[in-house]
Tab-separated table of C-alpha atoms and ligand atoms in Angstrom:
chain	number	residue	atom	x	y	z
A	259	MET	CA	106.729	16.232	88.711
A	260	VAL	CA	104.005	13.714	89.451
A	261	THR	CA	104.430	11.640	92.597
A	262	LEU	CA	102.503	8.416	92.963
A	263	GLU	CA	104.248	7.452	96.178
A	264	LEU	CA	102.156	7.013	99.290
A	265	LYS	CA	102.700	5.883	102.858
A	266	ARG	CA	100.131	3.587	104.389
A	267	LEU	CA	100.121	0.774	106.945
A	268	GLY	CA	103.710	1.523	107.930
A	269	GLN	CA	104.993	1.032	104.371
A	270	THR	CA	105.987	3.293	101.495
A	271	PHE	CA	104.233	2.239	98.285
A	272	ALA	CA	105.975	3.370	95.075
A	273	ASN	CA	102.524	3.714	93.508
A	274	PRO	CA	98.961	2.764	94.446
A	275	VAL	CA	98.613	-0.367	92.282
A	276	VAL	CA	98.637	-3.673	94.139
A	277	LEU	CA	98.306	-7.148	92.674
A	278	ALA	CA	95.231	-8.688	94.347
A	279	SER	CA	95.438	-12.080	96.018
A	280	GLY	CA	95.031	-15.107	93.758
A	281	PRO	CA	95.422	-14.379	90.063
A	282	ALA	CA	99.131	-13.497	90.421
A	283	GLY	CA	99.859	-16.615	92.500
A	284	PHE	CA	102.879	-15.943	94.701
A	285	GLY	CA	104.153	-13.354	92.220
A	286	LEU	CA	107.235	-15.366	91.286
A	287	GLU	CA	106.299	-15.824	87.615
A	288	LEU	CA	106.117	-12.029	87.422
A	289	ALA	CA	109.538	-11.463	89.037
A	290	SER	CA	111.043	-9.914	85.899
A	291	LEU	CA	108.186	-7.375	85.720
A	292	PHE	CA	108.702	-6.390	89.362
A	293	ARG	CA	112.369	-5.741	88.538
A	294	TRP	CA	111.466	-3.871	85.312
A	295	ARG	CA	109.292	-1.169	86.916
A	296	PRO	CA	108.234	-0.446	90.485
A	297	MET	CA	104.884	-1.896	91.507
A	298	GLY	CA	103.005	-0.706	94.586
A	299	GLY	CA	102.468	-4.082	96.160
A	300	LEU	CA	101.967	-7.804	95.716
A	301	THR	CA	99.299	-9.712	97.615
A	302	THR	CA	100.178	-13.382	97.645
A	303	LYS	CA	97.684	-16.205	97.024
A	304	THR	CA	95.807	-17.028	100.223
A	305	VAL	CA	97.473	-19.697	102.314
A	306	THR	CA	95.599	-21.889	104.798
A	307	PRO	CA	96.744	-23.875	107.873
A	308	THR	CA	97.148	-27.071	105.823
A	309	PRO	CA	97.570	-27.723	102.069
A	310	ARG	CA	94.469	-27.559	99.876
A	311	GLU	CA	94.006	-29.202	96.490
A	312	GLY	CA	91.070	-27.014	95.529
A	313	ASN	CA	87.771	-27.718	93.825
A	314	PRO	CA	87.047	-30.106	90.952
A	315	PRO	CA	87.191	-28.588	87.445
A	316	PRO	CA	86.015	-26.456	85.811
A	317	ARG	CA	87.603	-23.799	88.024
A	318	LEU	CA	87.261	-20.790	85.762
A	319	VAL	CA	84.347	-20.061	83.427
A	320	ASP	CA	83.589	-16.929	81.494
A	321	ALA	CA	80.777	-14.541	82.225
A	322	PRO	CA	79.592	-11.323	80.602
A	323	GLY	CA	82.225	-8.734	81.517
A	324	GLY	CA	84.298	-11.065	83.645
A	325	ALA	CA	84.818	-14.609	84.873
A	326	LEU	CA	83.517	-16.904	87.573
A	327	ASN	CA	86.101	-18.834	89.547
A	328	SER	CA	85.823	-21.822	91.797
A	329	ILE	CA	89.470	-22.385	92.621
A	330	GLY	CA	88.876	-23.300	96.260
A	331	LEU	CA	92.020	-21.801	97.816
A	332	VAL	CA	94.556	-24.175	96.269
A	333	ASN	CA	97.790	-23.695	98.215
A	334	PRO	CA	100.655	-25.681	99.732
A	335	GLY	CA	99.699	-24.827	103.336
A	336	MET	CA	101.349	-22.312	105.638
A	337	GLU	CA	104.391	-24.353	106.655
A	338	ALA	CA	105.462	-25.119	103.091
A	339	PHE	CA	104.747	-21.511	102.084
A	340	VAL	CA	106.929	-20.060	104.840
A	341	ALA	CA	109.775	-22.504	104.237
A	342	GLY	CA	109.688	-22.824	100.462
A	343	VAL	CA	107.981	-19.795	98.917
A	344	LEU	CA	108.177	-16.750	101.179
A	345	PRO	CA	112.006	-16.501	101.003
A	346	SER	CA	111.712	-15.922	97.212
A	347	VAL	CA	108.742	-13.550	97.625
A	348	ALA	CA	110.879	-11.599	100.117
A	349	GLU	CA	113.334	-10.781	97.324
A	350	LEU	CA	110.753	-9.031	95.144
A	351	PRO	CA	111.268	-5.253	95.225
A	352	THR	CA	107.725	-4.321	96.294
A	353	VAL	CA	105.520	-4.157	99.384
A	354	ARG	CA	104.435	-7.700	100.241
A	355	LEU	CA	100.940	-8.342	101.548
A	356	ILE	CA	100.633	-11.904	102.753
A	357	SER	CA	97.115	-13.316	102.494
A	358	PHE	CA	95.857	-16.055	104.779
A	359	ALA	CA	92.576	-17.714	105.752
A	360	ALA	CA	91.572	-20.098	108.492
A	361	PRO	CA	88.374	-21.908	109.409
A	362	HIS	CA	88.514	-20.969	113.120
A	363	PRO	CA	89.773	-18.012	115.172
A	364	GLU	CA	92.390	-20.153	116.989
A	365	GLN	CA	93.959	-21.093	113.665
A	366	ALA	CA	93.802	-17.502	112.454
A	367	GLU	CA	95.658	-16.515	115.615
A	368	ALA	CA	98.391	-19.116	115.095
A	369	MET	CA	98.774	-18.155	111.426
A	370	ALA	CA	98.986	-14.434	112.173
A	371	ASP	CA	101.661	-15.155	114.758
A	372	THR	CA	103.794	-17.213	112.335
A	373	LEU	CA	103.205	-15.234	109.139
A	374	GLY	CA	103.462	-11.852	110.856
A	375	ALA	CA	106.905	-12.700	112.210
A	376	ALA	CA	108.219	-14.307	109.007
A	377	PRO	CA	110.904	-12.357	107.106
A	378	GLY	CA	109.313	-11.023	103.930
A	379	THR	CA	105.927	-10.144	105.411
A	380	ASP	CA	105.202	-6.408	105.317
A	381	ILE	CA	101.434	-6.517	105.785
A	382	LEU	CA	98.989	-9.334	106.543
A	383	GLU	CA	95.677	-9.709	104.739
A	384	LEU	CA	93.063	-11.899	106.415
A	385	ASN	CA	90.809	-13.363	103.751
A	386	LEU	CA	87.373	-13.569	105.385
A	387	SER	CA	85.403	-13.701	102.190
A	388	CYS	CA	86.286	-16.594	99.854
A	389	PRO	CA	82.991	-17.875	98.394
A	390	ASN	CA	84.538	-21.119	97.106
A	391	VAL	CA	85.237	-23.100	100.262
A	392	GLU	CA	83.067	-24.998	102.730
A	393	GLY	CA	81.017	-22.988	105.216
A	394	ARG	CA	79.760	-19.423	105.178
A	395	PRO	CA	82.389	-16.741	104.618
A	396	PRO	CA	83.053	-15.062	108.017
A	397	ALA	CA	82.629	-11.659	106.356
A	398	TRP	CA	78.938	-12.291	105.760
A	399	GLU	CA	78.382	-11.365	109.414
A	400	ALA	CA	79.821	-8.733	111.721
A	401	GLY	CA	80.124	-11.123	114.665
A	402	THR	CA	82.182	-13.816	112.915
A	403	THR	CA	84.299	-11.112	111.278
A	404	ALA	CA	85.085	-9.616	114.685
A	405	ASP	CA	85.966	-13.030	116.182
A	406	MET	CA	88.418	-13.847	113.393
A	407	VAL	CA	90.042	-10.412	113.268
A	408	ARG	CA	90.347	-10.108	117.049
A	409	ALA	CA	92.178	-13.436	117.258
A	410	ALA	CA	94.543	-12.640	114.369
A	411	ALA	CA	95.263	-9.023	115.310
A	412	ALA	CA	96.089	-9.912	118.911
A	413	ALA	CA	98.790	-12.329	117.742
A	414	THR	CA	100.903	-9.925	115.677
A	415	LYS	CA	102.295	-6.411	115.497
A	416	THR	CA	102.234	-6.554	111.668
A	417	PRO	CA	99.407	-4.383	110.256
A	418	LEU	CA	96.412	-6.510	109.350
A	419	LEU	CA	93.960	-5.873	106.520
A	420	ALA	CA	90.515	-7.473	106.647
A	421	LYS	CA	89.371	-8.609	103.194
A	422	LEU	CA	85.603	-8.385	103.098
A	423	SER	CA	82.804	-9.728	100.936
A	424	PRO	CA	80.597	-7.684	98.632
A	425	ASP	CA	77.751	-10.105	99.358
A	426	VAL	CA	76.269	-8.093	102.210
A	427	PRO	CA	73.551	-5.460	102.013
A	428	ASP	CA	75.584	-2.995	104.095
A	429	ILE	CA	79.369	-3.173	104.301
A	430	VAL	CA	79.601	-0.604	107.115
A	431	PRO	CA	78.668	-2.777	110.141
A	432	VAL	CA	80.986	-5.580	108.979
A	433	ALA	CA	83.845	-3.150	108.330
A	434	ALA	CA	83.237	-1.475	111.696
A	435	ALA	CA	83.429	-4.882	113.401
A	436	ALA	CA	86.744	-5.625	111.685
A	437	LEU	CA	88.237	-2.251	112.601
A	438	GLU	CA	87.056	-2.370	116.206
A	439	ALA	CA	88.560	-5.862	116.484
A	440	GLY	CA	91.985	-4.589	115.456
A	441	ALA	CA	92.191	-4.464	111.647
A	442	ALA	CA	94.422	-1.617	110.474
A	443	GLY	CA	92.620	-1.346	107.138
A	444	LEU	CA	90.184	-2.921	104.708
A	445	THR	CA	90.466	-4.710	101.387
A	446	LEU	CA	87.197	-4.249	99.504
A	447	VAL	CA	86.146	-6.544	97.895
A	448	ASN	CA	86.443	-10.246	97.197
A	449	THR	CA	84.533	-11.844	94.326
A	450	VAL	CA	80.736	-11.645	94.124
A	451	ARG	CA	78.949	-14.972	94.691
A	452	ALA	CA	77.442	-15.882	91.342
A	453	LEU	CA	76.091	-18.700	89.178
A	454	ARG	CA	76.153	-19.963	85.627
A	455	ILE	CA	73.920	-22.672	84.171
A	456	GLN	CA	74.980	-24.872	81.283
A	457	TRP	CA	71.916	-24.610	79.110
A	458	ASP	CA	72.581	-27.833	77.174
A	459	THR	CA	72.427	-29.900	80.377
A	460	GLY	CA	70.267	-27.585	82.450
A	461	LEU	CA	72.732	-27.850	85.337
A	462	PRO	CA	75.033	-25.413	87.147
A	463	THR	CA	78.339	-25.102	85.263
A	464	LEU	CA	80.440	-25.317	88.431
A	465	VAL	CA	80.522	-28.501	90.513
A	466	ARG	CA	80.009	-26.501	93.730
A	467	THR	CA	77.121	-24.617	92.040
A	468	TRP	CA	78.347	-21.175	93.126
A	469	GLY	CA	81.452	-19.346	92.033
A	470	GLY	CA	82.992	-15.926	92.571
A	471	LEU	CA	82.524	-13.294	89.871
A	472	SER	CA	85.355	-10.890	89.105
A	473	GLY	CA	86.288	-8.501	86.316
A	474	ALA	CA	84.681	-5.382	84.847
A	475	ALA	CA	81.184	-6.701	85.637
A	476	ILE	CA	81.742	-6.095	89.367
A	477	LEU	CA	83.349	-2.638	89.185
A	478	PRO	CA	80.166	-0.740	90.123
A	479	ILE	CA	79.545	-3.096	93.061
A	480	ALA	CA	83.101	-2.681	94.363
A	481	LEU	CA	82.876	1.085	93.905
A	482	ALA	CA	79.717	1.226	95.983
A	483	LYS	CA	81.345	-0.696	98.851
A	484	VAL	CA	84.509	1.420	98.769
A	485	PHE	CA	82.481	4.631	98.631
A	486	GLN	CA	80.349	3.591	101.620
A	487	ALA	CA	83.378	2.532	103.656
A	488	ARG	CA	85.287	5.730	102.866
A	489	GLN	CA	82.296	7.788	103.951
A	490	ALA	CA	82.003	5.892	107.233
A	491	PHE	CA	85.742	5.637	108.017
A	492	PRO	CA	87.523	8.702	106.623
A	493	GLY	CA	91.038	7.890	107.874
A	494	VAL	CA	91.153	4.126	107.362
A	495	PRO	CA	93.429	2.669	104.646
A	496	ILE	CA	91.346	0.974	101.942
A	497	VAL	CA	92.574	-1.315	99.175
A	498	GLY	CA	89.838	-0.979	96.530
A	499	THR	CA	89.604	-4.181	94.505
A	500	GLY	CA	87.081	-5.395	91.961
A	501	GLY	CA	86.689	-4.845	88.258
A	502	VAL	CA	89.658	-2.580	87.636
A	503	MET	CA	90.705	-3.468	84.087
A	504	ASP	CA	91.658	-0.039	82.728
A	505	LEU	CA	92.629	3.497	83.723
A	506	GLY	CA	88.997	4.605	83.928
A	507	GLY	CA	88.202	1.888	86.446
A	508	LEU	CA	91.305	2.700	88.460
A	509	LEU	CA	90.450	6.407	88.602
A	510	GLU	CA	86.884	5.670	89.681
A	511	MET	CA	88.160	3.397	92.441
A	512	VAL	CA	90.554	6.070	93.727
A	513	MET	CA	87.927	8.809	93.538
A	514	ALA	CA	85.465	6.592	95.457
A	515	GLY	CA	88.017	6.482	98.262
A	516	ALA	CA	90.568	3.717	97.676
A	517	ASP	CA	94.108	4.583	98.802
A	518	LEU	CA	95.482	1.531	97.015
A	519	VAL	CA	93.918	-0.270	94.059
A	520	GLY	CA	93.969	-4.048	93.685
A	521	VAL	CA	94.057	-5.723	90.272
A	522	GLY	CA	92.891	-9.349	90.182
A	523	LEU	CA	91.486	-10.866	86.992
A	524	GLY	CA	93.203	-8.121	84.958
A	525	VAL	CA	96.582	-9.753	85.474
A	526	MET	CA	95.291	-13.041	84.025
A	527	VAL	CA	93.992	-11.244	80.941
A	528	ASP	CA	97.228	-9.285	80.500
A	529	PRO	CA	100.142	-9.808	82.922
A	530	VAL	CA	101.577	-6.370	82.117
A	531	LEU	CA	98.264	-4.563	82.810
A	532	PRO	CA	99.107	-3.429	86.375
A	533	TRP	CA	102.353	-1.866	85.161
A	534	ARG	CA	100.544	-0.192	82.256
A	535	LEU	CA	97.982	1.193	84.673
A	536	VAL	CA	100.743	2.885	86.681
A	537	GLU	CA	102.099	4.500	83.514
A	538	SER	CA	98.638	5.600	82.352
A	539	LEU	CA	97.872	7.109	85.757
A	540	GLU	CA	101.112	9.067	85.688
A	541	THR	CA	100.393	10.360	82.173
A	542	TRP	CA	96.804	11.287	83.054
A	543	MET	CA	97.924	13.199	86.154
A	544	THR	CA	100.615	15.043	84.200
A	545	GLN	CA	98.117	16.056	81.514
A	546	ARG	CA	95.576	17.218	84.129
A	547	GLY	CA	98.150	19.095	86.210
A	548	PHE	CA	97.883	16.925	89.320
A	549	GLU	CA	101.174	16.515	91.140
A	550	ARG	CA	100.121	14.539	94.207
A	551	TYR	CA	98.260	11.285	93.820
A	552	GLU	CA	96.791	11.693	97.283
A	553	ALA	CA	94.770	14.711	96.131
A	554	LEU	CA	92.658	12.325	94.049
A	555	VAL	CA	91.886	9.817	96.805
A	556	GLY	CA	88.226	10.088	97.764
A	557	CYS	CA	87.654	13.308	95.801
A	558	ALA	CA	84.089	12.128	95.040
A	559	HIS	CA	83.388	12.849	98.712
A	560	ARG	CA	84.843	16.352	98.571
A	561	GLY	CA	83.011	17.986	95.688
A	562	GLY	CA	84.862	16.255	92.862
A	563	LEU	CA	87.964	17.004	90.859
A	564	HIS	CA	87.494	20.710	90.384
A	565	VAL	CA	87.897	21.399	94.094
A	566	SER	CA	90.754	18.906	94.577
A	567	GLU	CA	94.214	20.314	94.947
A	568	GLN	CA	95.626	21.045	91.490
A	569	THR	CA	99.166	22.397	91.313
B	503	FMN	C1	91.390	-16.927	89.775
B	503	FMN	C2	91.162	-16.114	91.018
B	503	FMN	C3	91.685	-16.535	92.232
B	503	FMN	C4	91.482	-15.786	93.385
B	503	FMN	N1	92.039	-16.199	94.567
B	503	FMN	C5	91.921	-15.425	95.679
B	503	FMN	C6	92.564	-15.792	96.890
B	503	FMN	O1	93.270	-16.798	96.986
B	503	FMN	N2	92.390	-14.982	97.968
B	503	FMN	C7	91.643	-13.834	97.925
B	503	FMN	O2	91.547	-13.118	98.930
B	503	FMN	N3	91.034	-13.461	96.767
B	503	FMN	C8	91.164	-14.226	95.664
B	503	FMN	N4	90.580	-13.819	94.486
B	503	FMN	C9	89.791	-12.567	94.468
B	503	FMN	C10	90.622	-11.377	93.983
B	503	FMN	O3	91.706	-11.117	94.831
B	503	FMN	C11	89.753	-10.115	93.890
B	503	FMN	O4	89.323	-9.736	95.176
B	503	FMN	C12	88.524	-10.297	93.003
B	503	FMN	O5	88.795	-11.135	91.899
B	503	FMN	C13	87.975	-8.958	92.484
B	503	FMN	O6	88.960	-8.250	91.760
B	503	FMN	P1	89.085	-8.323	90.144
B	503	FMN	O7	87.733	-7.992	89.576
B	503	FMN	O8	90.148	-7.309	89.827
B	503	FMN	O9	89.490	-9.715	89.805
B	503	FMN	C14	90.746	-14.569	93.324
B	503	FMN	C15	90.224	-14.151	92.089
B	503	FMN	C16	90.415	-14.884	90.948
B	503	FMN	C17	89.852	-14.407	89.637
């Protein structure tokens, strides 16, 4: 009997697949799927201290092997989320990771306090890495990452994930800063800052010039960051996110060291994909004779599959 269940961050996940923040919104349109089959977790769309209308269109453009988005953290603001959305999210039968972002540490602290105590929150995810809003993402530097995480983590007992950016030459110092400041785990990674030019006008396609690239195109980048972080922090929970669109991508992410695997753009391409991935993983493990999912996590660091526990 294959078991995909795993305990991390004080929660029991039915399986390692987690809907990444953004593409699934607040998860409510997918409620029937959550009730159809267990899903590891749902990360809600990032909320901010006050409502945001987002960036001017176009907000999503295609790219080879993926898409570039410039959504700009559209959300109703924390107060409206807690009062009007979170009570419905709380009814979904899955682990709920509540994503939030703030421009300053004081606001991150206040948000962590409110969101961490709100019924329905199982885990908090501090988004330090959105490339589509004003200012530099905090996760581009270890110092700003530490300031934000320290403020948020001090305000809550709810486990806090730090969601980091792939746009750094070395993820380890930034991840170390987040963990030393109180993060209980890491979500790696957000979108990759990227550009498209409209060749008939000669101008950037997106109004804000830059967008965030996601989808299969970024899988190798996300794998590299997860691999490096797993090597540096053997016991730290990691949600590996970026480019997982099929079973192969999911397996690579797990073998690189992800405990949990986030699916972002994949759910926009096919809303049932995360559920199919769970089924495919179970079938693959059965065929290969693996009983425990955890035996696969990080096996690339331990001599590969042939020396992993096979029962
Ligand atoms: C349309 C869209 C909206 C997103 N919104 C958010 C967001 O609100 N907060 C966040 O932390 N990440 C957001 N992301 C990033 C994803 O959570 C994920 O980290 C990234 O897309 C890489 O994973 P993927 O290749 O599976 O999409 C968004 C991505 C997309 C495509």
